[in-house]
Short mmCIF file of C-alpha atoms and ligand atoms in Angstrom, two decimals:
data_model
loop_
_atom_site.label_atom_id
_atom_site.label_comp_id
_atom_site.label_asym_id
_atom_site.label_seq_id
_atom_site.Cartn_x
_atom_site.Cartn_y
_atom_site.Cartn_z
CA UNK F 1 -16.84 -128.07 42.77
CA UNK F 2 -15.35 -124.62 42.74
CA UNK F 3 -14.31 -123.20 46.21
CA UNK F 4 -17.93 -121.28 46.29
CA UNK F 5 -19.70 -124.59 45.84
CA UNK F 6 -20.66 -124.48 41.91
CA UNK F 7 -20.30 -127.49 39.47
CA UNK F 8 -17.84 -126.32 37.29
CA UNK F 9 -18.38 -128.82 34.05
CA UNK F 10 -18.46 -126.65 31.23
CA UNK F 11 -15.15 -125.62 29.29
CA UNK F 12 -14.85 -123.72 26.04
CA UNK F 13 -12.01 -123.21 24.39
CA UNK F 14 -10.82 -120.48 21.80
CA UNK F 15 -9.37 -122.51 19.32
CA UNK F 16 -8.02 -119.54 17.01
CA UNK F 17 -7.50 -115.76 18.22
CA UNK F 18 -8.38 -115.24 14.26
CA UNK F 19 -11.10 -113.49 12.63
CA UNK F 20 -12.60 -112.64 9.17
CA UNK F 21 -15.17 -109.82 10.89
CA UNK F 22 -14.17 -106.61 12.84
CA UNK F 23 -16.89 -106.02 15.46
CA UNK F 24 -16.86 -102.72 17.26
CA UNK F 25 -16.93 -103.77 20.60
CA UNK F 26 -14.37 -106.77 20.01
CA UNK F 27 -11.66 -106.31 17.38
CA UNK F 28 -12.44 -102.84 15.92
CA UNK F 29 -9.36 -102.05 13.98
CA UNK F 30 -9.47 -105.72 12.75
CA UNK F 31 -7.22 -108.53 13.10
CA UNK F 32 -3.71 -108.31 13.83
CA UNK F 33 -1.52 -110.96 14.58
CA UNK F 34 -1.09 -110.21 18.11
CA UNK F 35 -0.29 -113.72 19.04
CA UNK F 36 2.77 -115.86 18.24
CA UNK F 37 1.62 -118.53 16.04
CA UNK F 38 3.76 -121.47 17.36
CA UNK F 39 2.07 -120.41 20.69
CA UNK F 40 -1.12 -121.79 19.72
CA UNK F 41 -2.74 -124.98 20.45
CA UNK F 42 -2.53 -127.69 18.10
CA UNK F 43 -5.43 -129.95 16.84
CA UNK F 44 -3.78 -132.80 18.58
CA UNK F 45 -3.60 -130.63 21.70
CA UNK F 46 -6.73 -129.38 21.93
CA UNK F 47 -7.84 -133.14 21.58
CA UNK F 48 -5.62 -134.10 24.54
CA UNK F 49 -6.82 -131.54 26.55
CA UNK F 50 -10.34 -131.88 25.85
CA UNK F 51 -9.69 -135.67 26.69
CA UNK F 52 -7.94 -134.94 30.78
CA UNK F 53 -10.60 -132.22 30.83
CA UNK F 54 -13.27 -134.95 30.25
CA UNK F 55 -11.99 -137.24 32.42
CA UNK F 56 -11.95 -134.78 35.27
CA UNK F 57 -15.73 -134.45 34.99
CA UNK F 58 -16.37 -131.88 32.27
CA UNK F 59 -19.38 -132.57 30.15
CA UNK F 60 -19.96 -129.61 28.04
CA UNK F 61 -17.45 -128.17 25.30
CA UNK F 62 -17.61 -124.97 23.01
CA UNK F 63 -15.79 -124.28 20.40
CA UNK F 64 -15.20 -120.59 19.69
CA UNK F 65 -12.46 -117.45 19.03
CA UNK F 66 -12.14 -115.29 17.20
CA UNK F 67 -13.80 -117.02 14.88
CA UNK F 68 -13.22 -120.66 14.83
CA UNK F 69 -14.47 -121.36 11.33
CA UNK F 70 -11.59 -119.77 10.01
CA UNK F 71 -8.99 -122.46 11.15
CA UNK F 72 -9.83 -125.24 8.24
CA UNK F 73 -9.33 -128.14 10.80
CA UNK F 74 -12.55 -128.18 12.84
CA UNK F 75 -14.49 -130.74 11.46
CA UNK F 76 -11.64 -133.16 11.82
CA UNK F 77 -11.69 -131.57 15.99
CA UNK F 78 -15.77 -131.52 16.19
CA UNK F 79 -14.98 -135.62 15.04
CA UNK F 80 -12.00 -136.67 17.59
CA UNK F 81 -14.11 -134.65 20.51
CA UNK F 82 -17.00 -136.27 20.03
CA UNK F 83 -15.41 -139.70 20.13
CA UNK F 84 -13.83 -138.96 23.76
CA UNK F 85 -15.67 -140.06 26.68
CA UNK F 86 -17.45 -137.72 28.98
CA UNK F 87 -17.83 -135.30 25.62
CA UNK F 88 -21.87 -134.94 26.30
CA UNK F 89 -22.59 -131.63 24.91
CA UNK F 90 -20.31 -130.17 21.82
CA UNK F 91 -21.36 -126.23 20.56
CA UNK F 92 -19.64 -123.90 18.18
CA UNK F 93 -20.12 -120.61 18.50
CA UNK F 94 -19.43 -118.35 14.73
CA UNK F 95 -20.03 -115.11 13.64
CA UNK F 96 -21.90 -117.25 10.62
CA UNK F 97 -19.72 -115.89 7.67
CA UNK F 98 -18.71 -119.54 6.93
CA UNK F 99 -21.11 -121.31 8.26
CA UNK F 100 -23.73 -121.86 4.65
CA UNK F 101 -20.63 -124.52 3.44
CA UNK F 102 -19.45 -125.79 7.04
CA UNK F 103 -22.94 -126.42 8.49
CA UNK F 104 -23.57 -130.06 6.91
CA UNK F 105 -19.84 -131.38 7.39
CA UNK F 106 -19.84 -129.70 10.88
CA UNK F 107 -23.19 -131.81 11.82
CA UNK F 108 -21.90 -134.77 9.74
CA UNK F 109 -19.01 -134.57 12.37
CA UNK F 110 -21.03 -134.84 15.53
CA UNK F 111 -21.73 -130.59 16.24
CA UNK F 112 -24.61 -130.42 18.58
CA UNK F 113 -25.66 -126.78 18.58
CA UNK F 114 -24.47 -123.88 16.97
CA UNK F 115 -24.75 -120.26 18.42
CA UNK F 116 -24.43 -117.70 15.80
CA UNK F 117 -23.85 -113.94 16.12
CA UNK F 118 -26.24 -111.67 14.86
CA UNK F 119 -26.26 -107.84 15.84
CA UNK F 120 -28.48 -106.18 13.00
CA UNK F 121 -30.56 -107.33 10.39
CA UNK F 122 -30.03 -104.07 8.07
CA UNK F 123 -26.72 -104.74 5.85
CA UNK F 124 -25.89 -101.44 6.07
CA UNK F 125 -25.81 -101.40 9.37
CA UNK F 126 -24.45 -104.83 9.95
CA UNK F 127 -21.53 -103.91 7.79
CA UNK F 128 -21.07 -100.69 10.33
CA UNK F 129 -20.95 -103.15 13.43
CA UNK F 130 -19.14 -106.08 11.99
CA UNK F 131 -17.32 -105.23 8.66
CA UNK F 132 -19.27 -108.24 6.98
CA UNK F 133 -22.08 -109.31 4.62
CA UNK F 134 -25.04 -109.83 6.88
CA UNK F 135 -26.60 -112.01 3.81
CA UNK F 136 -24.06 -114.46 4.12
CA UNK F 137 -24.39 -114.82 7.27
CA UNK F 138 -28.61 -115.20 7.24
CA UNK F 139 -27.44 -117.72 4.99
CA UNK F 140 -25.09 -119.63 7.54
CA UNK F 141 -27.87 -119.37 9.60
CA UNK F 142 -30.34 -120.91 6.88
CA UNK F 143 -27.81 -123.32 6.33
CA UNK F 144 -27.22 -124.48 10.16
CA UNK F 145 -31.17 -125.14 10.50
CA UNK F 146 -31.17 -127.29 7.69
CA UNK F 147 -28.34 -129.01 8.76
CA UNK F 148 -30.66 -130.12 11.88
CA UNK F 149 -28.89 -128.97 15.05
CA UNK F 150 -30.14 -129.89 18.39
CA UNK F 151 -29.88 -125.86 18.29
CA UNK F 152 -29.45 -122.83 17.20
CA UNK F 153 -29.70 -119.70 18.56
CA UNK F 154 -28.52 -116.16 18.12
CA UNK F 155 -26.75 -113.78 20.35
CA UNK F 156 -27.06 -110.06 19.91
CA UNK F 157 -24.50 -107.64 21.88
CA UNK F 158 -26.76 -104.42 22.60
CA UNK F 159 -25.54 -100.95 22.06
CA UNK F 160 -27.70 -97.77 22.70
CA UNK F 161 -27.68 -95.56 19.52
CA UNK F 162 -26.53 -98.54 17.45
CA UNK F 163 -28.77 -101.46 17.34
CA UNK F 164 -31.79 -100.25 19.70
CA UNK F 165 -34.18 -100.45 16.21
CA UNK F 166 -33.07 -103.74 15.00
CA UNK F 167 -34.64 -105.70 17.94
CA UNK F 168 -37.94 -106.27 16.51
CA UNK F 169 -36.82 -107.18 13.17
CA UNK F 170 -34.57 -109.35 14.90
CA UNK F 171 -37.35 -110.99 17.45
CA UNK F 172 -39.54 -111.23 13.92
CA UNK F 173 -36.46 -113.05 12.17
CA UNK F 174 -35.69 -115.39 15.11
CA UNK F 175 -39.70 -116.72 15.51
CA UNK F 176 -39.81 -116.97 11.35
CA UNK F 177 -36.69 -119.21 11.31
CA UNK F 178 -37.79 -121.28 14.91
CA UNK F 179 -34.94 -120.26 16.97
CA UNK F 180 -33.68 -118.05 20.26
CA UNK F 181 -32.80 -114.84 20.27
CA UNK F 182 -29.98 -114.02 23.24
CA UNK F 183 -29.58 -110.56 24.22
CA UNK F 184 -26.07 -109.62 25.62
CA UNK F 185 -25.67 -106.68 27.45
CA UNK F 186 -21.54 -105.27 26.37
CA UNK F 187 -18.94 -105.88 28.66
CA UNK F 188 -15.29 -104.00 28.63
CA UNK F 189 -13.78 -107.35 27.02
CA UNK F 190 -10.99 -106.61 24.97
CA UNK F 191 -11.13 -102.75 25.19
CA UNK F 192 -12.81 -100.77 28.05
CA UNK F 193 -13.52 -97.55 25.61
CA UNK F 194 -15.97 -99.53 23.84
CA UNK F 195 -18.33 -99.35 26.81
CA UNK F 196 -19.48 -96.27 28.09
CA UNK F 197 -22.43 -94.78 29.61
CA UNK F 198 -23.75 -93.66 26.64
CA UNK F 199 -23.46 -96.78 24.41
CA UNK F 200 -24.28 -99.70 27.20
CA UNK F 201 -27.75 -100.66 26.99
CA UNK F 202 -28.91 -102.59 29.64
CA UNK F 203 -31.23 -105.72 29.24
CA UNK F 204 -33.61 -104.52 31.25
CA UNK F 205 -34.31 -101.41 28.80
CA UNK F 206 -34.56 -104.04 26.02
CA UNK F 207 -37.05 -106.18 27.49
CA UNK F 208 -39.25 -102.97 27.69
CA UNK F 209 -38.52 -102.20 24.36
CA UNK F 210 -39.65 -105.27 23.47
CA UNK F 211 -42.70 -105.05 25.67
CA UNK F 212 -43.77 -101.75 23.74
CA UNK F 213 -44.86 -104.67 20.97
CA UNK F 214 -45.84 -108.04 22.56
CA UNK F 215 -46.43 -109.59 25.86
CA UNK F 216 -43.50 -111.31 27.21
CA UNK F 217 -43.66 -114.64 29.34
CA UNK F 218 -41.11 -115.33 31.45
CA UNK F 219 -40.06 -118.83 31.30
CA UNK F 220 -37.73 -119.26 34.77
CA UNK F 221 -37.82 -123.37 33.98
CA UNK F 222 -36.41 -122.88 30.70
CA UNK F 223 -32.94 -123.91 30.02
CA UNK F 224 -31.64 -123.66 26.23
CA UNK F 225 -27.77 -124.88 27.03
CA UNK F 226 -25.44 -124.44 29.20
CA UNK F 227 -25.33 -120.51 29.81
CA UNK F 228 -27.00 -118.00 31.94
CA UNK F 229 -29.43 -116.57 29.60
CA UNK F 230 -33.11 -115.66 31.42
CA UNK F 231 -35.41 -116.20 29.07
CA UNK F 232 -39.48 -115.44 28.10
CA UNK F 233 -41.35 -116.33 25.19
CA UNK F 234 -43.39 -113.54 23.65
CA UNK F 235 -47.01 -114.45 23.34
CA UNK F 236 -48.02 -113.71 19.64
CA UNK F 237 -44.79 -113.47 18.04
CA UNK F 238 -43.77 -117.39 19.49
CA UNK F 239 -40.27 -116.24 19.51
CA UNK F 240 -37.99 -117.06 22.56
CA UNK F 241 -36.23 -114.75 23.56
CA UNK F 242 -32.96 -114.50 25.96
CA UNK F 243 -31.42 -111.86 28.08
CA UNK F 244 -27.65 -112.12 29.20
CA UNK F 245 -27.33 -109.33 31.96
CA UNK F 246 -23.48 -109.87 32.71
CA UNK F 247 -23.37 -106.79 34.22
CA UNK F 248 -26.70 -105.26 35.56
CA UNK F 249 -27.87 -108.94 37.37
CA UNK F 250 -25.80 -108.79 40.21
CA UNK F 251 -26.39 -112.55 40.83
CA UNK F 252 -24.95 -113.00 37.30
CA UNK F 253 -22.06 -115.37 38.58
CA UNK F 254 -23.49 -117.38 41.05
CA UNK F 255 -24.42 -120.03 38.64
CA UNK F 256 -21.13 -120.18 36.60
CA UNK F 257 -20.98 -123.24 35.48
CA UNK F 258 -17.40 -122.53 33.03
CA UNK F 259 -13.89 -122.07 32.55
CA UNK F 260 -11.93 -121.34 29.42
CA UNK F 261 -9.32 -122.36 27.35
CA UNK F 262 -7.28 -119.43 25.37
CA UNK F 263 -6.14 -120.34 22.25
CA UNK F 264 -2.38 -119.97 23.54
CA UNK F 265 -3.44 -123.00 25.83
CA UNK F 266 -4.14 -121.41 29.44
CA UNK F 267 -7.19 -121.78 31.47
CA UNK F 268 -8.93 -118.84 32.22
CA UNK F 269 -11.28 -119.66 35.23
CA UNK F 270 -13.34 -116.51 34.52
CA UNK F 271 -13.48 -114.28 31.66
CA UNK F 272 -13.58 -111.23 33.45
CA UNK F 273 -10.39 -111.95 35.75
CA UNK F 274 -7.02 -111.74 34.77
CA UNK F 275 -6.09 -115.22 36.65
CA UNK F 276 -4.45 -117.71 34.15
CA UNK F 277 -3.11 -120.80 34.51
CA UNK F 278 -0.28 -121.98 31.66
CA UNK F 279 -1.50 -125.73 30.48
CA UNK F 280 1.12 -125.15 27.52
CA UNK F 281 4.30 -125.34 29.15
CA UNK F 282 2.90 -128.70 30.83
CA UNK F 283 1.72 -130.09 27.47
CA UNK F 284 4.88 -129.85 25.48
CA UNK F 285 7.03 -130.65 28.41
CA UNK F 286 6.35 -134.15 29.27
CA UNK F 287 3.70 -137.02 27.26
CA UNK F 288 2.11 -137.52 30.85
CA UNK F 289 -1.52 -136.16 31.69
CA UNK F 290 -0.88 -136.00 35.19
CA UNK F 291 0.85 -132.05 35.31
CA UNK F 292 -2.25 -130.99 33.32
CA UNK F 293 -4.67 -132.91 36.14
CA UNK F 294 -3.06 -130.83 38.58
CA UNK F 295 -3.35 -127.83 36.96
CA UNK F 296 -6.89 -128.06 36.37
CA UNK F 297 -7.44 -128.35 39.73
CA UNK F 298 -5.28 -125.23 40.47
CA UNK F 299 -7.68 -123.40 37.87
CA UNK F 300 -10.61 -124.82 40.22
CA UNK F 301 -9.33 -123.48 43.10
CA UNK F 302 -8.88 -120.44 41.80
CA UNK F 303 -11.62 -119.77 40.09
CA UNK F 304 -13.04 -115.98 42.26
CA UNK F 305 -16.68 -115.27 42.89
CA UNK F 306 -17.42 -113.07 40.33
CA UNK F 307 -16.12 -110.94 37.61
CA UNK F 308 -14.22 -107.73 37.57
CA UNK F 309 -16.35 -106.25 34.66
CA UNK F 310 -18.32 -103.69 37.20
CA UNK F 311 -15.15 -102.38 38.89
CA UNK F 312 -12.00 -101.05 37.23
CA UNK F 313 -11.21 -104.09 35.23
CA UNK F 314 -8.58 -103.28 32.80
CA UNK F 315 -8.63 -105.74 29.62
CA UNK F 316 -5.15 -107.28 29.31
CA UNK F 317 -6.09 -109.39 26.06
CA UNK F 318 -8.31 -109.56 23.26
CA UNK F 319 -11.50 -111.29 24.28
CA UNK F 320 -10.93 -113.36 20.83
CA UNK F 321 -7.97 -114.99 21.99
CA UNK F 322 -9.81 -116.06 25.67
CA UNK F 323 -12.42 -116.89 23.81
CA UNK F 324 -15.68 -115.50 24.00
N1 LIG P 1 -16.51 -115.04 16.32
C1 LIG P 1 -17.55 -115.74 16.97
C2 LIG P 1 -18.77 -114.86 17.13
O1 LIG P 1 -18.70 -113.67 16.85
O2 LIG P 1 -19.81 -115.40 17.54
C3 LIG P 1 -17.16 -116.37 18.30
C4 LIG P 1 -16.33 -115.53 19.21
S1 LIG P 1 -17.14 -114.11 19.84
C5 LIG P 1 -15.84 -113.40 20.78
C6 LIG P 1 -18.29 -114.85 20.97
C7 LIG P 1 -19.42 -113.97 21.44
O3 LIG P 1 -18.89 -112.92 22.21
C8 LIG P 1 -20.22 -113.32 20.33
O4 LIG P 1 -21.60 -113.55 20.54
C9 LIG P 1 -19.91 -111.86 20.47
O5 LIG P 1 -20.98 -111.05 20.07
C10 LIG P 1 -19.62 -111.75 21.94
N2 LIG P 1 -18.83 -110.58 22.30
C11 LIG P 1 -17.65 -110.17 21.77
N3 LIG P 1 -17.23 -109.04 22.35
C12 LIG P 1 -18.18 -108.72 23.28
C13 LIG P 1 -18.32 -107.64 24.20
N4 LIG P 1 -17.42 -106.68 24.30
N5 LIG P 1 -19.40 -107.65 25.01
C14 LIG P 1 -20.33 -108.63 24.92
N6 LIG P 1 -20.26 -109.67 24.08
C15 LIG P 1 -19.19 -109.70 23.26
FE1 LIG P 2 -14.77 -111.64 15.27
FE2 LIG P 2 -16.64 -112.68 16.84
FE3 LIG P 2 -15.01 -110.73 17.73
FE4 LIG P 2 -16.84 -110.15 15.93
S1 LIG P 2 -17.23 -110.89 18.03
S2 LIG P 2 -14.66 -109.52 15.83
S3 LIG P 2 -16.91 -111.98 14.73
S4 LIG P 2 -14.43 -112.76 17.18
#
C-alpha cells in the first residue's frame, strides 16, 4: 500500500529510451541519443529487478520505451520474466513497426497482451503524426492477433485538428479486427509545447463525436488490464471502446495502481512527478537484493497523490526514457 491507501502492484519498465518512429507529441525531432548508453539497464538487470520487484508483491509487468522492439533482446527478457515467481501478468506495449516478425516468438516466449499504438488509419496522415508506415504497422497488428494474445488493444493519443476524423475509421477497424480501442487524451510528457489549448482534445468531446454515429454503452464493470481506461461498447458497431482522461477526470489518480522503471534504472513512482529514486547505483554496487528492497519501499512512500500534468509541470525527460 501506498501512503494514500492504493495497492501499488503494477510496474512497467522502459527497457530502451530508443525509437524507430518520431511522434509529434513524444519525440518530434526524432531520436537522439540523449542518454548514456552504459547507463542503461542490462537484460540481466532488468531480470533481477523484475525478480525483488516480484517478490515484494508486484504482479503485473509492462514492457515499453521508446520502443522496446527495437532492443533485439526481448524475447530472451519476455522468457526469464515469465519464469520468475509472482510474474502474473506480462504486456508489451509497441508502436507495431516490428511487431508482423516479433509477434509469434514474442507469444512463443510467454507475452500475454500486447498494446499497440495507433493514431490514424490514413498513411498520409499517419506518416505526419509518427514518421512511419501505418501498413506495417496494421500488419503488426494482424500479426499480434494471430499470434493469439490474451489481448490486444490499441491506444490512440487525441489531438484536435489532427486526428478528430480518424476516430470512426478507427472504431470501424478496431470492431473488424475484435479488439479495444483506448482513447488518450495528450499530456505535456516530454515537451509541454506539444499541448496547448488548441490541439488538446478532451475525451469527453470524443465520446460525443463518437455518439454522432452509434449508441455507446457504458460498461463501468469492465476491466481490460491493468490501467484506468473507462470503457463502453457501442451498440451496432460491437467495438469496445476506451477513454483515458489523464487530465480532464479529476479522480484520474485515485486508482493508480503503478510505478515505473526508466530505462537508466530509477523508479519513477508517478509519471507526471519529477520524484526518482536511483535503483542503479544499488544494483552495480553490491550482489545483495536487500538495498534495492529498501528502495522500493522508499519509492512507495513516496509515491504523491496525483500528477503534476494540470499545474505547471515542467517535463525534465523524455517520456520514452520513463517509459510510457
Ligand atoms: N513506442 C511504444 C508506443 O508508441 O506504443 C511504447 C512507448 S509510448 C511512449 C507508450 C504510449 O504513450 C503510447 O501509446 C503513446 O501514444 C503514448 N504517449 C506518448 N507520448 C504521449 C503524450 N504526450 N500524451 C499522451 N500519450 C502519449
Ligand atoms: Fe516512439 Fe512510442 Fe514515442 Fe511514438 S510514442 S515516438 S513510437 S516512443
Amino acid at each position: 500500500m501506498d501512503p494514500f491507501g492504493r495497492h501499488i502492484d503494477y510496474l512497467r519498465i522502459s527497457i530502451t529510451d530508443r525509437c524507430n518512429e518520431r511522434c509529434l507529441y513524444c519525440m518530434p525531432e526524432g531520436y537522439k541519443g540523449w542518454e548514456n548508453r552504459p547507463e542503461h539497464l542490462t537484460a540481466a538487470e532488468i531480470i533481477r529487478i523484475v525478480r525483488v520487484a516480484a517478490g515484494l508483491g508486484f504482479r503485473k509487468f509492462r514492457l515499453t520505451g521508446g520502443e522496446p522492439l527495437v532492443r533485439n533482446d526481448v524475447p530472451e527478457i519476455v522468457r526469464a520474466m515469465t519464469e520468475i515467481p509472482g510474474v502474473e501478468c506480462l504486456g508489451l506495449s509497441t508502436n507495431g513497426t516490428r511487431l508482423a516478425a516479433l509477434a509469434p516468438p514474442l507469444r512463443a516466449a510467454g507475452l500475454r497482451t500486447v498494446n499497440v499504438s495507433l493514431d490514424a488509419l490514413d498513411a498520409g496522415l499517419y506518416r505526419r503524426i509518427t514518421g512511419g508506415d501505418v501498413n506495417t504497422v496494421i500488419a503488426g497488428i494482424r500479426a499480434a492477433v494471430a499470434a493469439g494474445f490474451e489481448r490486444v488493444k490499441l491506444n490512440c493519443v487525441l489531438m484536435r485538428g489532427v486526428n478528430e476524423a480518424e476516430l470512426w475509421p478507427l472504431v470501424l477497424f478496431a470492431s473488424e479486427h475484435g479488439v479495444p480501442l483506448r482513447l488518450i487524451e495528450l499530456m505535456p510528457l516530454t515537451r509541454t509545447d506539444v499541448l496547448t489549448e488548441k490541439n488538446f482534445l478532451p475525451v469527453g468531446e470524443a465520446m460525443e463525436l463518437l455518439r454522432q454515429r452509434d449508441e455507446l454503452i457504458p460498461q463501468p464493470d469492465r476491466r481490460l488490464g491493468w490501467g484506468p481506461a473507462k470503457y463502453f461498447q457501442l451498440k451496432h458497431t460491437g467495438a469496445l471502446v476506451g477513454f483515458i482522461g489523464a487530465l480532464t477526470n479529476l479522480h484520474f489518480c485515485e486508482s493508480c495502481n503503478k510505478m515505473r522503471l526508466t530505462a537508466d534504472g530509477k523508479i519513477r513512482p508517478c509519471l507526471g512527478d519529477h520524484g526518482e529514486i536511483d535503483l542503479r547505483a544499488a544494483l552495480r554496487a553490491t550482489d545483495s537484493d536487500d538495498a534495492l528492497r529498501e528502495l522500493f519501499a522508499t519509492a512507495l512512500r513516496q509515491k504523491p497523490l496525483e500528477h503534476q500534468f494540470r499545474g505547471a509541470y515542467q517535463p525534465c525527460r523524455p517520456m520514452t526514457a520513463i517509459g510510457g
